[in-house]
PDB file of C-alpha atoms and ligand atoms in Angstrom:
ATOM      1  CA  UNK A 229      -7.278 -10.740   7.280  1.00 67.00           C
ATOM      2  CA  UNK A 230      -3.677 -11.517   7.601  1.00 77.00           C
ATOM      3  CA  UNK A 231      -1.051 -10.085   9.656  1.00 83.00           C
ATOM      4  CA  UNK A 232       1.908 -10.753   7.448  1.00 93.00           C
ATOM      5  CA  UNK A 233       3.579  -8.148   5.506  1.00 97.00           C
ATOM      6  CA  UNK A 234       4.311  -9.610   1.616  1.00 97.00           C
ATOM      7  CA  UNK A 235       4.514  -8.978  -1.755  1.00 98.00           C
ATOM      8  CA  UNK A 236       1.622 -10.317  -3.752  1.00 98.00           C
ATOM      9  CA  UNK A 237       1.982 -11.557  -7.374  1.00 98.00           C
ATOM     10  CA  UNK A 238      -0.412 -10.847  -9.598  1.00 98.00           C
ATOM     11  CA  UNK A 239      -1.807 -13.137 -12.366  1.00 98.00           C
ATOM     12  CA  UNK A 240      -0.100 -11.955 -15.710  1.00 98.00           C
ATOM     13  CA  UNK A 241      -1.740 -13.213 -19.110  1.00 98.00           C
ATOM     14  CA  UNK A 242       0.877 -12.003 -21.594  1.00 98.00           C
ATOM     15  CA  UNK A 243      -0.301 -11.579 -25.338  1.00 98.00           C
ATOM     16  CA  UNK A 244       1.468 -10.430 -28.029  1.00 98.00           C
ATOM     17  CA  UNK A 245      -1.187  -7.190 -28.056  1.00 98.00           C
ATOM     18  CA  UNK A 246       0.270  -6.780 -24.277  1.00 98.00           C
ATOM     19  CA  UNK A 247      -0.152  -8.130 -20.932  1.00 98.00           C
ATOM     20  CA  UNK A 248      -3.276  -7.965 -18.903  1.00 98.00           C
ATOM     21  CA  UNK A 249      -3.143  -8.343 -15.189  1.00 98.00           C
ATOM     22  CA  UNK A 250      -6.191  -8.260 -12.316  1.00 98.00           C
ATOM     23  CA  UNK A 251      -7.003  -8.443  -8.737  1.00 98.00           C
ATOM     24  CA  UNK A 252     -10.413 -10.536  -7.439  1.00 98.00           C
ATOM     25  CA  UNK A 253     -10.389  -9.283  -3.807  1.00 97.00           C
ATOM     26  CA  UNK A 254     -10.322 -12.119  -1.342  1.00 96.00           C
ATOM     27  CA  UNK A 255      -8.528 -14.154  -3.153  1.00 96.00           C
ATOM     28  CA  UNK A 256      -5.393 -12.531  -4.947  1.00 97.00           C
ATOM     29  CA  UNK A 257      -5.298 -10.037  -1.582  1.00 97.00           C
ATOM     30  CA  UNK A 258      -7.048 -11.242   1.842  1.00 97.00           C
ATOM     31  CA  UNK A 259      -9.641  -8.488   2.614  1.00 97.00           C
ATOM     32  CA  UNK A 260     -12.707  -6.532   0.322  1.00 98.00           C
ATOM     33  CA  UNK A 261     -11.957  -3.767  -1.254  1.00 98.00           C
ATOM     34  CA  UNK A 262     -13.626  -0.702   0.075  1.00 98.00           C
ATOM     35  CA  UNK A 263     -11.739   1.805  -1.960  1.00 98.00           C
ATOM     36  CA  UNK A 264      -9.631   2.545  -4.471  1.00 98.00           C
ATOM     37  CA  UNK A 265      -7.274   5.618  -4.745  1.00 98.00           C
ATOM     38  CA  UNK A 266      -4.479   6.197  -6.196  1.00 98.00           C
ATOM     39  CA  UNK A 267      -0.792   9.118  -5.836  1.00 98.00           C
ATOM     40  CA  UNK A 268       0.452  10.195  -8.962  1.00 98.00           C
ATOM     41  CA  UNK A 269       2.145  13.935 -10.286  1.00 98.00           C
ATOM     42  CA  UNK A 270       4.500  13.443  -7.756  1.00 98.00           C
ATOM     43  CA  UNK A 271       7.237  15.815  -8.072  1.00 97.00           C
ATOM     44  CA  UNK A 272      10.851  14.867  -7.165  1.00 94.00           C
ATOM     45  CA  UNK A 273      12.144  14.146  -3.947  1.00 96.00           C
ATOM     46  CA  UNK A 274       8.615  14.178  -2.156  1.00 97.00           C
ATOM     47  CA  UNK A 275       7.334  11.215   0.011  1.00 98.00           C
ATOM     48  CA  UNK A 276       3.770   9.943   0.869  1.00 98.00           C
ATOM     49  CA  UNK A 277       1.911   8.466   3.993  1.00 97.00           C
ATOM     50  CA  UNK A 278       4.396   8.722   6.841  1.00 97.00           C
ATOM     51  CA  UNK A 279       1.665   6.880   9.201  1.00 98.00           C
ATOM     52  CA  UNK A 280      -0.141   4.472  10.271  1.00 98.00           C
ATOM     53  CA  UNK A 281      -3.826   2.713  10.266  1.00 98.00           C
ATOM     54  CA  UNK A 282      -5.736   1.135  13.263  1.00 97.00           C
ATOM     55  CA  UNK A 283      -7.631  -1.054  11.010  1.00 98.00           C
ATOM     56  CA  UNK A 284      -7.114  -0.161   7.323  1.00 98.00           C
ATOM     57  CA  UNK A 285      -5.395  -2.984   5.371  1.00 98.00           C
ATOM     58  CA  UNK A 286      -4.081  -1.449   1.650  1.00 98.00           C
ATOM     59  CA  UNK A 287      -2.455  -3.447  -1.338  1.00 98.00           C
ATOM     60  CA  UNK A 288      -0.251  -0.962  -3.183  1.00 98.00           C
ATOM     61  CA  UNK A 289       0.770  -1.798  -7.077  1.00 98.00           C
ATOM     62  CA  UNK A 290       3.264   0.628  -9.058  1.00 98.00           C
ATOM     63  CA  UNK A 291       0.653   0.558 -12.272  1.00 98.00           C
ATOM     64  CA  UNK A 292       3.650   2.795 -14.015  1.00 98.00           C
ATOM     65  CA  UNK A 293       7.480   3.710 -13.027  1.00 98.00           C
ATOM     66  CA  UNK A 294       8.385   2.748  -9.766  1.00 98.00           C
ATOM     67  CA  UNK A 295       8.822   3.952  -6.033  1.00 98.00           C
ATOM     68  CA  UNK A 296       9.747   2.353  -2.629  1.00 98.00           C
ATOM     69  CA  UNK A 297       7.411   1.380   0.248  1.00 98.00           C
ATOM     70  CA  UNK A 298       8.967   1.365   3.404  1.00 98.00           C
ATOM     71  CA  UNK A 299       7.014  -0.372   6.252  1.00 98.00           C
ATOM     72  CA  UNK A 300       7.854  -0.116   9.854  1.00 97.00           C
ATOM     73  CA  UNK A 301       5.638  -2.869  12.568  1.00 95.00           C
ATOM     74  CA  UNK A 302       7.877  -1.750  15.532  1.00 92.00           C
ATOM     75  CA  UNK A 303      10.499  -4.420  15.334  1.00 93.00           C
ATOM     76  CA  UNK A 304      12.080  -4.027  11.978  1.00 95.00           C
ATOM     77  CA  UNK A 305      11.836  -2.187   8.697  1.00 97.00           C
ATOM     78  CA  UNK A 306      10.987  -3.626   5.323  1.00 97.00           C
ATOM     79  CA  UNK A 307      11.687  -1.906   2.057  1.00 98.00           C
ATOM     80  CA  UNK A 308      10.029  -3.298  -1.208  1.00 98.00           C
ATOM     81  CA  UNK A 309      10.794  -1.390  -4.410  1.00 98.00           C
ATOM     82  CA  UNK A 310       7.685  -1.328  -6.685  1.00 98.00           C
ATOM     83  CA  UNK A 311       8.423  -1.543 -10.194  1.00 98.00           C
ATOM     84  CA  UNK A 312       6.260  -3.558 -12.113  1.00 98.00           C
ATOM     85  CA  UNK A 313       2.244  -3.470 -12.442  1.00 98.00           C
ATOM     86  CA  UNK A 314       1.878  -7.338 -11.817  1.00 98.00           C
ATOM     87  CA  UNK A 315       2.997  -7.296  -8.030  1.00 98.00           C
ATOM     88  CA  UNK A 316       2.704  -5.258  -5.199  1.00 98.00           C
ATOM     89  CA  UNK A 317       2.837  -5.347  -1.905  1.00 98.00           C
ATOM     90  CA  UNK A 318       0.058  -5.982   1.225  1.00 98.00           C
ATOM     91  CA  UNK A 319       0.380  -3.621   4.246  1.00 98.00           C
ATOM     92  CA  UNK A 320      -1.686  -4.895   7.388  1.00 97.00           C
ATOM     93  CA  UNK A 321      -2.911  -2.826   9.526  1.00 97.00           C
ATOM     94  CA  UNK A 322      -0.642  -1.267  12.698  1.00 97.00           C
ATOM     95  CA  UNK A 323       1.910  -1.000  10.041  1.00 98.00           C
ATOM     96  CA  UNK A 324       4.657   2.370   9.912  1.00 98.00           C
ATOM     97  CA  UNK A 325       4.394   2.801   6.001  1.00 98.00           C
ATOM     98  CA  UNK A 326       5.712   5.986   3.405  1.00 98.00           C
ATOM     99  CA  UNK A 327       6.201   5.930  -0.100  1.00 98.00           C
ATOM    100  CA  UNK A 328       9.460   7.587  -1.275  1.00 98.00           C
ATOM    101  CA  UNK A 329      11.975   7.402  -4.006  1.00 98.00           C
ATOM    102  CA  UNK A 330       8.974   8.154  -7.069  1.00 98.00           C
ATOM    103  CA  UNK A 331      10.349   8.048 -10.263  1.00 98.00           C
ATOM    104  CA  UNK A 332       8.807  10.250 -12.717  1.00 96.00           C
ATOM    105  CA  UNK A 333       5.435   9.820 -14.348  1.00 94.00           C
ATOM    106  CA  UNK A 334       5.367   6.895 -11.390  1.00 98.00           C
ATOM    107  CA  UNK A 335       1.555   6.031 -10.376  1.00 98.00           C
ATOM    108  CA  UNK A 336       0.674   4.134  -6.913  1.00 98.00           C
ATOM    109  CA  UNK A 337      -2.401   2.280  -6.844  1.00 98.00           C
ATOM    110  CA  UNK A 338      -3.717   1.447  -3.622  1.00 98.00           C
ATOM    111  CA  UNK A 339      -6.475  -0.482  -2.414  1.00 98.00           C
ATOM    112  CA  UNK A 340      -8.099  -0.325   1.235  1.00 98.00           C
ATOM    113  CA  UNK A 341     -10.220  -2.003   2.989  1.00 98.00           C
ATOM    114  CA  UNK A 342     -12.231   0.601   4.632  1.00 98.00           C
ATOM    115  CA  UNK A 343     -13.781   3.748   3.595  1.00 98.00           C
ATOM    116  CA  UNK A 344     -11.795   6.950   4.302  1.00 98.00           C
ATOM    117  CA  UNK A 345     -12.000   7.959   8.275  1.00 98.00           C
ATOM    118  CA  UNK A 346      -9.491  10.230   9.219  1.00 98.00           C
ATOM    119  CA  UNK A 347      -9.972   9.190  12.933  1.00 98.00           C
ATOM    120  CA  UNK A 348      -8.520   5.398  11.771  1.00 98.00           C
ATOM    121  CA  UNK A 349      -4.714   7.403  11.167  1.00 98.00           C
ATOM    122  CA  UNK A 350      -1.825   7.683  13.377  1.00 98.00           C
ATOM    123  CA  UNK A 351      -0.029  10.655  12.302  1.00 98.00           C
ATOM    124  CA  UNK A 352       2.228  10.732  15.119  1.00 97.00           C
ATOM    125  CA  UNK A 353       5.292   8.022  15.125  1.00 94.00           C
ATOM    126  CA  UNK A 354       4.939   8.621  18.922  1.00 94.00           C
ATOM    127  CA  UNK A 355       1.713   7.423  18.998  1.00 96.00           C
ATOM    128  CA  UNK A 356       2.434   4.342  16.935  1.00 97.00           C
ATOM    129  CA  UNK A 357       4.240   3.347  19.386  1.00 94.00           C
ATOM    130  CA  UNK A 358       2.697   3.838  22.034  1.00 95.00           C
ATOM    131  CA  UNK A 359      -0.356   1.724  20.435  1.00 93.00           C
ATOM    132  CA  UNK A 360       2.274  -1.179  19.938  1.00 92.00           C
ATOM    133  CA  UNK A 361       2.892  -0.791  24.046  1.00 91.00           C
ATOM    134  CA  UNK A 362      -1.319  -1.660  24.436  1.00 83.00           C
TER     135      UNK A 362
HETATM  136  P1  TYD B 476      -3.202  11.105   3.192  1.00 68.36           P
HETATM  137  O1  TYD B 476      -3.698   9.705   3.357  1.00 68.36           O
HETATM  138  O2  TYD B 476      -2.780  11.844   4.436  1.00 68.36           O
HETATM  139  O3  TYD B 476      -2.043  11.142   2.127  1.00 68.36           O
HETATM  140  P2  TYD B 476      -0.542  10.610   2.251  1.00 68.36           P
HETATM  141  O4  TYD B 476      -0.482   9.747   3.453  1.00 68.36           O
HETATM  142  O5  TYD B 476      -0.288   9.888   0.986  1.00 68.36           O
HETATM  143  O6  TYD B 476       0.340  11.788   2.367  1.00 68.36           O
HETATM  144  O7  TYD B 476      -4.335  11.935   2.433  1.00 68.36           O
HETATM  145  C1  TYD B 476      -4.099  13.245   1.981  1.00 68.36           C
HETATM  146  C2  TYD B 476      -5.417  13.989   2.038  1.00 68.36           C
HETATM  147  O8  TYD B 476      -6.375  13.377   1.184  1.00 68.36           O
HETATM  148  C3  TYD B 476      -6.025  14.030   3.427  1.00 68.36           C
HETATM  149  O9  TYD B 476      -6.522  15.342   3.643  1.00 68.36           O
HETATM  150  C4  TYD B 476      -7.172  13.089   3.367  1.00 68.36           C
HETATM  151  C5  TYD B 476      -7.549  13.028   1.910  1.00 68.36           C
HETATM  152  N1  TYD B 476      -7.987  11.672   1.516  1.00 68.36           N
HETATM  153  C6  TYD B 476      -9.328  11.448   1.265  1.00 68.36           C
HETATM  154  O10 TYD B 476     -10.188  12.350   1.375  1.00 68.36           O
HETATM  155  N2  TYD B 476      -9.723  10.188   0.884  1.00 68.36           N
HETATM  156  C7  TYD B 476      -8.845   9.164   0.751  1.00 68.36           C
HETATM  157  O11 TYD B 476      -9.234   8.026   0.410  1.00 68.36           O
HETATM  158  C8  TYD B 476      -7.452   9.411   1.044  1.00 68.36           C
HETATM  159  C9  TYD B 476      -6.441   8.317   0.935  1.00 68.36           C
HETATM  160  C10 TYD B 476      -7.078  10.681   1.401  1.00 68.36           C
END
C-alpha cells in the first residue's frame, strides 16, 4: 500500500448516452476493497470524520456535488476539493482527514480497506500525535 497522499483519476468512457467511470481495486487505487460506504443528506455547514486510522486506507470520490477533504500527516495540511465523479482522492493510513464544505444533494463515496473496527480510530487529535511521536 502506498504512503503518498494523491488524487486518483479515474478512467472516463464518455458516450453521447453519458459517461461511465469505474474502479478495479489494486490497480486504479493500491489496496482491496473491504468496504464500501458512503455520507450523503448532509445538511449545511456540518463536517465529517475529524480523525484518524491506524491502518485503514480509504479512496473518497464526490459521485454528486462537491465537498472538501482536508488531510493532516503531522507536517502539513492538504486540501483537495472534490467535484467531479471521475477522481478522487487516496488517504493512507496515519492520516488527520474531515470532510467539510458539502454542497447540497453532495454524496461521498468512500472505499476502505478494512472492515469497520472502531478500535482502528483516533478520535483524539492529541493522540494522533502522539502516535506520530512512536
Ligand atoms: P464515523 O466514521 O465516526 O463517521 P464520520 O467520521 O464521518 O463522522 O462513523 C459514524 C458512525 O457510524 C459510528 O458510530 C460508526 C458507524 N460506522 C459503521 O458502523 N460502519 C462504518 O463502516 C462506518 C464508516 C461507520
Amino acid at each position: 500500500m502506498s504512503s503518498e497522499i494523491r488524487i486518483i483519476t479515474l478512467p472516463k468512457i464518455e458516450d453521447y448516452r453519458g459517461n461511465l467511470s469505474f474502479i478495479e481495486e489494486e490497480n486504479h487505487i493500491p489496496f482491496k476493497i473491504r468496504r464500501v460506504y458512503w455520507i450523503y443528506d448532509v445538511p449545511g455547514g456540518e463536517f465529517r470524520g475529524s480523525h484518524a486510522f491506524k491502518e485503514t486506507c480509504e479512496f473518497i470520490v464526490a459521485l454528486s456535488g462537491s465537498f472538501d477533504v482536508v488531510l493532516n500527516n503531522g507536517v502539513r495540511e492538504f486540501k483537495f476539493n472534490l467535484n467531479r465523479s471521475y477522481f478522487g482522492v487516496y488517504v493512507p493510513q496515519m492520516i488527520w482527514r474531515k470532510l467539510e464544505n458539502f454542497s447540497t444533494n453532495s454524496l461521498a463515496l468512500i472505499m476502505a480497506s478494512t472492515e469497520y473496527d472502531e478500535s482502528d480510530y483516533i478520535r483524539e487529535l492529541s493522540e494522533f500525535k502522539a502516535f506520530l511521536q512512536r
